[in-house]
């Protein structure tokens, strides 16, 4: 395991060559990521540092992609999606235009979950969907909407919970077939998102740490799930402020299942069920 | 800051022991207690309620960056790894499973070992995989106290045995002795 000084040297080297700034990441999990990379790449501290200092974009882009975590699911945590379906989207239904941003969209499962839900609610035409991530490999996969079936099959259960069932009325069951949204090829172990869904979102590379609004829009809803957990409290505050400034009013923010807003930013948002709303202050 | 950080890792065959321990832990227990228990991936609710029934201490599934308080029991949330940082806060992560587990016992054990060195008391219970032994080794190396359930007595011995294979632990105890040891820890050390 690397020492804190060694970790800081690596953070500094990455920043110098690439501009990516990991200095305000959560120290313990960041340290573990670097340890894992050293093991996976069969490097040691010195060889990793040297390789970074060679300034090869191909290398440092891969390094940054491997540092960041890309876990995502279709309709992750159905209760959160019930909030989106029954509490957030109905309030936006009257709007002529709705802008939604998936900040840190990873391989895109969450983006497609949203598009499917919007389609079921008959809102898809009026919604602009923007999605961004730091990791270009994950983004490329998000744009393709093609996944390994066996890794995603269990999440079809989430689909049932959110799209087919109604938690407020157990007698309701909408038998929406999977084939409406997915092409599933079990032999090739592939699950492909249907074309009409894939052309909907605008995917762009974006490092949220830099806090730039690359879409030049204000948003009705920002989805940012399990991204802030990798940041320390100070960086979390800055990003939450940035979200606050880029939300419309009313505006909605959805974080990960075990994320909450702490510190000074807590007064800028109302917490309701599994989401936050922008407060006017 | 607490004087001790008690962390318990368990998998298959550990649930009854944990339940009993929670029942026995006294109301004014002076340390924070961390539980990292493997559970089925899609069992997201009901687990903490089941554990809470007889506990005198408050059971919490922490959110990211929540502060740690003595006298509370913290359960690693489903599908998250739980790190303990040296500013006395939690840090959660959704990175890859380790030994097919998220939460992984190794992650919480190791992060506590590096954050709170000789203040850590690590307990590894029954289980069917090898999670926890590397983390317990870190606790041992950093001067903490290591306790492993006697494999002969554990419902499933794989997990405690894996730890005994690589660490010279401080105590090998039966489930009952472990409960006794943890609940009376403050009488012994403070």
Short mmCIF file of C-alpha atoms in Angstrom, two decimals:
data_model
loop_
_atom_site.label_atom_id
_atom_site.label_comp_id
_atom_site.label_asym_id
_atom_site.label_seq_id
_atom_site.Cartn_x
_atom_site.Cartn_y
_atom_site.Cartn_z
CA UNK A 1 0.00 0.00 0.00
CA UNK A 2 1.26 3.46 -0.91
CA UNK A 3 1.91 6.12 1.69
CA UNK A 4 -0.03 9.35 1.80
CA UNK A 5 2.98 11.25 0.41
CA UNK A 6 3.26 8.87 -2.52
CA UNK A 7 -0.45 9.22 -3.22
CA UNK A 8 -0.09 12.99 -3.18
CA UNK A 9 2.82 12.80 -5.64
CA UNK A 10 0.67 10.74 -7.99
CA UNK A 11 -2.23 13.16 -7.68
CA UNK A 12 0.12 16.03 -8.48
CA UNK A 13 1.66 14.24 -11.47
CA UNK A 14 -1.75 13.41 -12.94
CA UNK A 15 -2.85 17.02 -12.52
CA UNK A 16 0.33 18.40 -14.11
CA UNK A 17 0.11 16.26 -17.24
CA UNK A 18 -3.64 15.98 -17.75
CA UNK A 19 -5.47 18.66 -15.78
CA UNK A 20 -7.54 16.05 -13.94
CA UNK A 21 -7.63 16.97 -10.28
CA UNK A 22 -8.05 14.21 -7.72
CA UNK A 23 -6.78 16.23 -4.77
CA UNK A 24 -10.25 16.49 -3.24
CA UNK A 25 -11.30 12.89 -3.67
CA UNK A 26 -12.15 10.81 -0.60
CA UNK A 27 -8.70 9.72 0.56
CA UNK A 28 -9.38 6.12 1.62
CA UNK A 29 -11.22 5.01 -1.49
CA UNK A 30 -8.81 6.90 -3.77
CA UNK A 31 -5.87 5.19 -2.14
CA UNK A 32 -7.47 1.83 -2.72
CA UNK A 33 -8.07 2.65 -6.41
CA UNK A 34 -4.40 3.48 -6.89
CA UNK A 35 -3.30 0.34 -5.04
CA UNK A 36 -5.55 -1.70 -7.31
CA UNK A 37 -4.20 -0.02 -10.44
CA UNK A 38 -0.62 -0.70 -9.39
CA UNK A 39 -1.55 -4.32 -8.89
CA UNK A 40 -3.56 -4.66 -12.11
CA UNK A 41 -0.97 -2.87 -14.27
CA UNK A 42 1.88 -4.74 -12.55
CA UNK A 43 3.55 -1.43 -11.72
CA UNK A 44 5.14 -0.13 -8.59
CA UNK A 45 5.01 3.42 -7.28
CA UNK A 46 8.06 4.63 -9.22
CA UNK A 47 7.14 3.05 -12.54
CA UNK A 48 3.60 4.41 -12.30
CA UNK A 49 4.88 7.91 -11.59
CA UNK A 50 7.36 7.70 -14.48
CA UNK A 51 4.68 6.47 -16.87
CA UNK A 52 2.38 9.34 -15.91
CA UNK A 53 5.17 11.86 -16.40
CA UNK A 54 5.63 10.69 -20.00
CA UNK A 55 2.45 12.66 -20.74
CA UNK A 56 0.88 10.12 -23.10
CA UNK A 57 -2.82 10.98 -23.35
CA UNK A 58 -3.66 7.38 -24.20
CA UNK A 59 -2.16 6.24 -20.92
CA UNK A 60 -3.50 8.90 -18.63
CA UNK A 61 -7.00 8.75 -20.09
CA UNK A 62 -7.05 5.02 -19.38
CA UNK A 63 -5.61 5.63 -15.92
CA UNK A 64 -8.28 8.19 -15.09
CA UNK A 65 -10.96 5.88 -16.45
CA UNK A 66 -9.68 3.08 -14.22
CA UNK A 67 -9.50 5.30 -11.14
CA UNK A 68 -13.12 6.29 -11.46
CA UNK A 69 -15.84 3.79 -10.60
CA UNK A 70 -18.44 2.83 -13.20
CA UNK A 71 -20.98 0.72 -11.37
CA UNK A 72 -24.50 1.39 -12.62
CA UNK A 73 -27.75 -0.50 -13.11
CA UNK A 74 -31.04 -0.23 -14.93
CA UNK A 75 -33.55 1.38 -12.57
CA UNK A 76 -31.13 1.17 -9.67
CA UNK A 77 -32.99 1.25 -6.32
CA UNK A 78 -36.62 1.07 -7.50
CA UNK A 79 -37.90 3.20 -4.58
CA UNK A 80 -35.83 6.10 -5.93
CA UNK A 81 -37.38 5.57 -9.36
CA UNK A 82 -40.82 5.51 -7.79
CA UNK A 83 -40.03 9.01 -6.56
CA UNK A 84 -39.02 10.04 -10.07
CA UNK A 85 -42.12 8.45 -11.60
CA UNK A 86 -44.81 9.50 -9.13
CA UNK A 87 -43.45 12.68 -7.55
CA UNK A 88 -40.97 14.46 -9.82
CA UNK A 89 -41.99 13.84 -13.43
CA UNK A 90 -45.73 14.55 -12.88
CA UNK A 91 -44.74 18.05 -11.72
CA UNK A 92 -42.76 18.61 -14.91
CA UNK A 93 -45.45 17.22 -17.18
CA UNK A 94 -47.06 20.63 -17.75
CA UNK A 95 -43.79 22.22 -18.90
CA UNK A 96 -43.40 22.88 -22.58
CA UNK A 97 -39.76 21.79 -22.41
CA UNK A 98 -37.98 19.74 -19.78
CA UNK A 99 -34.20 19.52 -19.43
CA UNK A 100 -32.66 16.59 -17.59
CA UNK A 101 -28.95 16.09 -16.93
CA UNK A 102 -27.36 12.80 -15.92
CA UNK A 103 -24.10 13.95 -14.34
CA UNK A 104 -21.70 11.03 -14.19
CA UNK A 105 -23.75 8.70 -16.39
CA UNK A 106 -21.11 5.98 -16.67
CA UNK A 107 -22.20 3.29 -19.18
CA UNK A 108 -25.65 4.83 -19.55
CA UNK A 109 -28.07 2.36 -17.95
CA UNK A 110 -29.57 5.13 -15.86
CA UNK A 111 -30.03 7.38 -18.90
CA UNK A 112 -31.95 4.64 -20.68
CA UNK A 113 -34.00 3.95 -17.55
CA UNK A 114 -35.09 7.59 -17.65
CA UNK A 115 -35.87 7.51 -21.37
CA UNK A 116 -37.97 4.35 -20.97
CA UNK A 117 -39.88 5.89 -18.08
CA UNK A 118 -40.47 9.14 -20.00
CA UNK A 119 -41.74 7.13 -22.94
CA UNK A 120 -44.15 5.22 -20.72
CA UNK A 121 -45.42 8.53 -19.33
CA UNK A 122 -45.81 9.96 -22.83
CA UNK A 123 -43.39 12.80 -22.12
CA UNK A 124 -40.41 11.82 -24.23
CA UNK A 125 -41.03 14.35 -27.03
CA UNK A 126 -40.84 17.30 -24.69
CA UNK A 127 -37.69 16.30 -22.85
CA UNK A 128 -34.06 17.03 -23.65
CA UNK A 129 -31.68 14.57 -22.08
CA UNK A 130 -28.04 15.41 -21.48
CA UNK A 131 -25.56 12.92 -20.10
CA UNK A 132 -21.92 13.31 -19.21
CA UNK A 133 -19.04 11.37 -17.77
CA UNK A 134 -15.31 11.69 -17.31
CA UNK A 135 -14.63 8.22 -18.66
CA UNK A 136 -14.63 8.17 -22.48
CA UNK A 137 -14.74 4.37 -22.67
CA UNK A 138 -17.85 4.28 -20.49
CA UNK A 139 -19.39 7.11 -22.55
CA UNK A 140 -18.76 5.23 -25.81
CA UNK A 141 -20.56 2.23 -24.39
CA UNK A 142 -23.38 4.46 -23.16
CA UNK A 143 -23.86 5.80 -26.69
CA UNK A 144 -23.96 2.28 -28.13
CA UNK A 145 -26.43 1.10 -25.48
CA UNK A 146 -25.09 -2.42 -25.75
CA UNK A 147 -24.49 -4.47 -22.63
CA UNK A 148 -23.62 -7.95 -21.52
CA UNK A 149 -26.90 -9.74 -20.93
CA UNK A 150 -25.93 -11.82 -17.90
CA UNK A 151 -24.68 -8.72 -16.10
CA UNK A 152 -27.96 -6.92 -16.69
CA UNK A 153 -30.59 -9.63 -16.50
CA UNK A 154 -31.15 -9.26 -12.78
CA UNK A 155 -31.94 -5.61 -13.29
CA UNK A 156 -34.95 -6.51 -15.41
CA UNK A 157 -36.47 -7.24 -12.03
CA UNK A 158 -35.99 -3.52 -11.32
CA UNK A 159 -37.76 -2.80 -14.62
CA UNK A 160 -40.73 -4.83 -13.35
CA UNK A 161 -40.78 -2.89 -10.09
CA UNK A 162 -40.70 0.52 -11.76
CA UNK A 163 -42.46 0.09 -15.12
CA UNK A 164 -44.85 -2.82 -14.62
CA UNK A 165 -45.92 -2.47 -11.01
CA UNK A 166 -47.37 0.35 -9.00
CA UNK A 167 -46.26 0.43 -5.35
CA UNK A 168 -49.35 2.47 -4.46
CA UNK A 169 -51.74 0.02 -6.06
CA UNK A 170 -50.82 -3.65 -5.87
CA UNK A 171 -53.58 -4.65 -8.24
CA UNK A 172 -52.13 -2.64 -11.08
CA UNK A 173 -49.82 -4.47 -13.46
CA UNK A 174 -48.75 -3.07 -16.83
CA UNK A 175 -47.47 -5.94 -18.87
CA UNK A 176 -44.93 -3.93 -20.87
CA UNK A 177 -42.81 -6.45 -22.77
CA UNK A 178 -38.99 -6.18 -22.53
CA UNK A 179 -38.91 -6.37 -26.33
CA UNK A 180 -40.49 -2.92 -26.45
CA UNK A 181 -37.18 -1.46 -25.26
CA UNK A 182 -34.49 -4.12 -25.57
CA UNK A 183 -33.17 -6.55 -28.16
CA UNK A 184 -32.02 -9.49 -26.12
CA UNK A 185 -29.73 -12.10 -27.63
CA UNK A 186 -29.09 -14.75 -25.01
CA UNK A 187 -26.79 -16.81 -27.25
CA UNK A 188 -24.46 -13.88 -27.83
CA UNK A 189 -25.04 -12.72 -24.26
CA UNK A 190 -26.06 -9.24 -25.43
CA UNK A 191 -28.77 -6.82 -24.48
CA UNK A 192 -29.18 -3.91 -26.87
CA UNK A 193 -31.20 -0.78 -26.23
CA UNK A 194 -33.63 -0.10 -29.11
CA UNK A 195 -32.69 2.51 -31.71
CA UNK A 196 -35.45 4.98 -30.91
CA UNK A 197 -34.10 5.28 -27.38
CA UNK A 198 -30.47 5.53 -28.34
CA UNK A 199 -30.84 8.64 -30.47
CA UNK A 200 -32.46 10.58 -27.71
CA UNK A 201 -29.70 11.59 -25.29
CA UNK A 202 -26.76 13.89 -25.93
CA UNK A 203 -23.62 12.35 -24.44
CA UNK A 204 -20.60 14.51 -23.72
CA UNK A 205 -17.31 14.12 -21.91
CA UNK A 206 -17.21 16.22 -18.77
CA UNK A 207 -15.22 16.35 -15.55
CA UNK A 208 -17.64 17.43 -12.86
CA UNK A 209 -14.76 18.51 -10.61
CA UNK A 210 -14.22 21.45 -13.00
CA UNK A 211 -17.79 22.60 -12.53
CA UNK A 212 -18.42 23.94 -16.03
CA UNK A 213 -21.86 23.90 -17.58
CA UNK A 214 -20.96 22.40 -20.94
CA UNK A 215 -24.58 22.13 -22.06
CA UNK A 216 -25.30 25.83 -21.49
CA UNK A 217 -28.72 25.03 -20.06
CA UNK A 218 -30.45 25.20 -16.73
CA UNK A 219 -31.98 21.94 -15.69
CA UNK A 220 -35.32 20.83 -14.28
CA UNK A 221 -33.81 17.64 -12.96
CA UNK A 222 -30.23 16.60 -12.25
CA UNK A 223 -29.48 12.93 -11.65
CA UNK A 224 -26.11 12.42 -9.99
CA UNK A 225 -26.00 9.05 -8.32
CA UNK A 226 -23.03 7.66 -6.44
CA UNK A 227 -20.63 10.23 -7.86
CA UNK A 228 -20.24 12.58 -4.90
CA UNK A 229 -19.30 9.68 -2.60
CA UNK A 230 -15.85 9.73 -4.21
CA UNK A 231 -15.31 13.38 -3.21
CA UNK A 232 -14.42 14.85 0.14
CA UNK A 233 -16.89 17.11 1.90
CA UNK A 234 -15.32 20.31 0.57
CA UNK A 235 -15.57 19.22 -3.07
CA UNK A 236 -19.05 17.85 -2.49
CA UNK A 237 -20.09 21.31 -1.30
CA UNK A 238 -18.66 23.01 -4.38
CA UNK A 239 -20.37 20.58 -6.74
CA UNK A 240 -23.69 20.88 -4.90
CA UNK A 241 -23.42 24.65 -5.17
CA UNK A 242 -22.78 24.27 -8.85
CA UNK A 243 -25.88 22.08 -9.17
CA UNK A 244 -27.87 24.63 -7.22
CA UNK A 245 -26.84 27.39 -9.60
CA UNK A 246 -27.68 25.31 -12.64
CA UNK A 247 -31.08 24.09 -11.53
CA UNK A 248 -34.21 25.93 -12.60
CA UNK A 249 -36.84 26.70 -10.02
CA UNK A 250 -38.58 24.47 -9.25
CA UNK A 251 -35.69 22.08 -9.72
CA UNK A 252 -35.03 18.54 -8.60
CA UNK A 253 -31.87 16.70 -7.63
CA UNK A 254 -31.53 12.94 -7.23
CA UNK A 255 -28.46 11.52 -5.49
CA UNK A 256 -27.38 7.96 -4.65
CA UNK A 257 -29.33 5.86 -2.19
CA UNK A 258 -26.90 6.48 0.66
CA UNK A 259 -25.84 10.01 -0.21
CA UNK A 260 -27.10 13.06 1.61
CA UNK A 261 -26.45 16.78 1.58
CA UNK A 262 -24.38 17.81 4.59
CA UNK A 263 -22.74 21.07 5.66
CA UNK A 264 -23.59 24.53 4.37
CA UNK A 265 -25.40 23.32 1.28
CA UNK A 266 -28.05 21.56 3.37
CA UNK A 267 -29.99 24.81 3.72
CA UNK A 268 -30.24 25.23 -0.05
CA UNK A 269 -32.23 22.07 -0.64
CA UNK A 270 -35.37 20.43 0.77
CA UNK A 271 -35.13 16.70 1.25
CA UNK A 272 -38.26 14.80 0.24
CA UNK A 273 -38.44 11.00 0.08
CA UNK A 274 -35.53 10.02 -2.15
CA UNK A 275 -34.84 13.38 -3.77
CA UNK A 276 -34.04 17.03 -3.12
CA UNK A 277 -35.72 20.18 -4.35
CA UNK A 278 -34.11 23.55 -4.84
CA UNK A 279 -34.96 26.11 -2.18
CA UNK A 280 -35.12 29.79 -2.96
CA UNK A 281 -32.71 31.58 -0.65
CA UNK B 1 -12.89 10.38 18.94
CA UNK B 2 -13.64 7.03 20.51
CA UNK B 3 -11.11 4.97 22.48
CA UNK B 4 -11.93 1.86 20.58
CA UNK B 5 -13.48 1.04 17.23
CA UNK B 6 -15.20 -2.33 17.27
CA UNK B 7 -15.75 -3.92 13.90
CA UNK B 8 -17.45 -7.23 13.21
CA UNK B 9 -17.41 -9.10 9.92
CA UNK B 10 -19.72 -12.02 9.26
CA UNK B 11 -21.23 -14.04 6.48
CA UNK B 12 -23.18 -17.28 6.27
CA UNK B 13 -23.82 -18.65 9.75
CA UNK B 14 -23.14 -15.41 11.61
CA UNK B 15 -26.60 -13.87 11.78
CA UNK B 16 -27.68 -15.46 15.10
CA UNK B 17 -24.41 -14.49 16.76
CA UNK B 18 -24.79 -10.89 15.65
CA UNK B 19 -28.41 -10.83 16.76
CA UNK B 20 -27.45 -12.12 20.21
CA UNK B 21 -24.55 -9.68 20.46
CA UNK B 22 -26.85 -6.75 19.71
CA UNK B 23 -29.23 -7.97 22.37
CA UNK B 24 -26.43 -8.09 24.93
CA UNK B 25 -24.64 -4.83 24.14
CA UNK B 26 -25.34 -2.46 27.04
CA UNK B 27 -27.16 0.79 26.56
CA UNK B 28 -24.22 3.06 27.35
CA UNK B 29 -21.65 1.17 25.35
CA UNK B 30 -18.82 3.68 24.92
CA UNK B 31 -17.55 2.69 21.47
CA UNK B 32 -18.91 2.79 17.96
CA UNK B 33 -19.62 -0.67 16.53
CA UNK B 34 -19.39 -1.43 12.82
CA UNK B 35 -21.10 -4.41 11.23
CA UNK B 36 -20.14 -5.70 7.82
CA UNK B 37 -22.42 -8.58 6.98
CA UNK B 38 -22.83 -10.27 3.64
CA UNK B 39 -26.39 -10.47 2.46
CA UNK B 40 -28.31 -11.31 -0.65
CA UNK B 41 -27.91 -8.66 -3.29
CA UNK B 42 -31.56 -7.82 -3.65
CA UNK B 43 -32.50 -7.96 0.01
CA UNK B 44 -32.39 -4.24 0.53
CA UNK B 45 -34.96 -3.73 3.18
CA UNK B 46 -35.98 -5.61 6.27
CA UNK B 47 -32.45 -6.57 7.25
CA UNK B 48 -31.75 -3.64 9.53
CA UNK B 49 -35.22 -3.98 11.06
CA UNK B 50 -34.56 -7.66 11.80
CA UNK B 51 -31.28 -6.78 13.50
CA UNK B 52 -32.80 -3.88 15.42
CA UNK B 53 -35.58 -5.80 17.16
CA UNK B 54 -33.74 -6.56 20.37
CA UNK B 55 -30.87 -4.07 20.19
CA UNK B 56 -30.60 -1.45 22.92
CA UNK B 57 -28.28 0.60 20.75
CA UNK B 58 -29.39 2.50 17.71
CA UNK B 59 -28.68 0.75 14.41
CA UNK B 60 -27.83 2.94 11.47
CA UNK B 61 -27.02 2.38 7.82
CA UNK B 62 -24.77 5.40 7.37
CA UNK B 63 -24.90 7.81 4.47
CA UNK B 64 -21.67 8.93 2.83
CA UNK B 65 -19.60 11.35 5.01
CA UNK B 66 -21.82 10.87 8.05
CA UNK B 67 -19.93 11.40 11.32
CA UNK B 68 -19.19 8.44 13.59
CA UNK B 69 -20.54 8.50 17.14
CA UNK B 70 -19.82 6.25 20.09
CA UNK B 71 -22.64 4.05 21.32
CA UNK B 72 -24.12 3.54 17.88
CA UNK B 73 -24.08 0.47 15.69
CA UNK B 74 -23.35 1.09 12.02
CA UNK B 75 -24.40 -1.46 9.44
CA UNK B 76 -22.61 -1.37 6.09
CA UNK B 77 -25.39 -0.62 3.56
CA UNK B 78 -26.31 -3.16 0.89
CA UNK B 79 -24.34 -2.77 -2.32
CA UNK B 80 -21.86 -0.27 -0.92
CA UNK B 81 -18.37 -0.71 0.45
CA UNK B 82 -17.92 1.17 3.71
CA UNK B 83 -14.64 2.97 4.41
CA UNK B 84 -13.83 4.63 7.73
CA UNK B 85 -11.73 7.76 7.34
CA UNK B 86 -9.43 9.32 9.90
CA UNK B 87 -11.61 12.42 10.25
CA UNK B 88 -14.14 10.15 11.98
CA UNK B 89 -16.49 9.96 9.00
CA UNK B 90 -17.72 7.28 6.64
CA UNK B 91 -16.91 7.16 2.99
CA UNK B 92 -18.99 4.86 0.78
CA UNK B 93 -18.09 3.39 -2.56
CA UNK B 94 -19.72 1.27 -5.26
CA UNK B 95 -16.52 -0.07 -6.77
CA UNK B 96 -16.16 -3.74 -7.78
CA UNK B 97 -17.18 -6.54 -5.47
CA UNK B 98 -14.37 -8.26 -3.56
CA UNK B 99 -14.72 -12.02 -3.08
CA UNK B 100 -18.14 -11.47 -4.72
CA UNK B 101 -19.07 -9.19 -1.84
CA UNK B 102 -20.23 -5.61 -1.59
CA UNK B 103 -19.96 -4.60 1.20
CA UNK B 104 -16.59 -6.32 1.60
CA UNK B 105 -15.34 -6.96 5.11
CA UNK B 106 -11.75 -6.45 3.92
CA UNK B 107 -12.41 -2.82 2.96
CA UNK B 108 -13.90 -1.76 6.28
CA UNK B 109 -11.31 -3.70 8.30
CA UNK B 110 -8.36 -2.26 6.34
CA UNK B 111 -9.58 1.31 6.33
CA UNK B 112 -10.14 1.17 10.10
CA UNK B 113 -6.70 -0.36 10.57
CA UNK B 114 -5.05 2.54 8.74
CA UNK B 115 -7.25 5.24 10.24
CA UNK B 116 -7.31 4.10 13.89
CA UNK B 117 -4.44 1.58 14.22
CA UNK B 118 -4.24 0.21 17.78
CA UNK B 119 -7.71 1.41 18.74
CA UNK B 120 -9.35 -1.13 16.45
CA UNK B 121 -10.88 -4.37 17.66
CA UNK B 122 -11.64 -6.64 14.71
CA UNK B 123 -13.90 -9.68 15.02
CA UNK B 124 -14.36 -12.22 12.23
CA UNK B 125 -17.26 -14.67 12.43
CA UNK B 126 -18.59 -17.66 10.50
CA UNK B 127 -18.70 -17.46 6.71
CA UNK B 128 -18.38 -19.37 3.47
CA UNK B 129 -15.76 -17.31 1.66
CA UNK B 130 -12.41 -15.71 2.40
CA UNK B 131 -13.47 -12.11 2.85
CA UNK B 132 -12.06 -10.42 5.93
CA UNK B 133 -8.77 -12.21 6.41
CA UNK B 134 -6.64 -9.62 4.56
CA UNK B 135 -8.38 -6.82 6.42
CA UNK B 136 -7.92 -8.56 9.75
CA UNK B 137 -4.24 -8.93 8.91
CA UNK B 138 -4.03 -5.16 8.44
CA UNK B 139 -5.66 -4.69 11.85
CA UNK B 140 -3.10 -7.03 13.37
CA UNK B 141 -0.13 -5.37 11.63
CA UNK B 142 -1.29 -1.94 12.78
CA UNK B 143 -1.50 -2.93 16.43
CA UNK B 144 -5.22 -3.59 16.82
CA UNK B 145 -6.83 -6.52 18.59
CA UNK B 146 -7.89 -9.47 16.44
CA UNK B 147 -10.56 -11.98 17.37
CA UNK B 148 -11.69 -14.92 15.26
CA UNK B 149 -14.56 -17.31 15.89
CA UNK B 150 -13.31 -20.83 16.58
CA UNK B 151 -13.72 -22.63 13.23
CA UNK B 152 -14.64 -25.84 15.05
CA UNK B 153 -17.60 -24.06 16.53
CA UNK B 154 -18.57 -21.81 13.61
CA UNK B 155 -21.44 -22.96 11.42
CA UNK B 156 -19.23 -22.53 8.38
CA UNK B 157 -15.52 -22.51 9.02
CA UNK B 158 -14.10 -21.24 5.73
CA UNK B 159 -13.95 -17.57 6.69
CA UNK B 160 -12.48 -17.86 10.20
CA UNK B 161 -10.09 -20.58 9.04
CA UNK B 162 -8.84 -18.37 6.16
CA UNK B 163 -7.90 -15.72 8.72
CA UNK B 164 -6.18 -18.20 11.03
CA UNK B 165 -4.14 -19.45 8.07
CA UNK B 166 -2.46 -16.07 7.60
CA UNK B 167 -2.62 -14.28 10.96
CA UNK B 168 -1.43 -14.99 14.44
CA UNK B 169 -4.63 -13.69 16.04
CA UNK B 170 -5.03 -12.48 19.62
CA UNK B 171 -8.05 -14.59 20.46
CA UNK B 172 -9.89 -17.61 19.09
CA UNK B 173 -13.26 -17.70 20.82
CA UNK B 174 -16.64 -19.38 20.64
CA UNK B 175 -19.66 -17.29 19.63
CA UNK B 176 -20.68 -16.98 23.24
CA UNK B 177 -17.20 -15.92 24.33
CA UNK B 178 -17.08 -13.37 21.53
CA UNK B 179 -20.34 -11.82 22.75
CA UNK B 180 -18.98 -11.74 26.27
CA UNK B 181 -15.67 -10.26 25.14
CA UNK B 182 -17.23 -7.48 23.05
CA UNK B 183 -19.93 -6.50 25.52
CA UNK B 184 -17.40 -6.23 28.39
CA UNK B 185 -14.64 -4.63 26.39
CA UNK B 186 -14.98 -1.28 28.12
CA UNK B 187 -14.66 -2.86 31.57
CA UNK B 188 -11.38 -4.34 30.54
CA UNK B 189 -9.73 -1.44 28.72
CA UNK B 190 -10.99 1.82 30.14
#
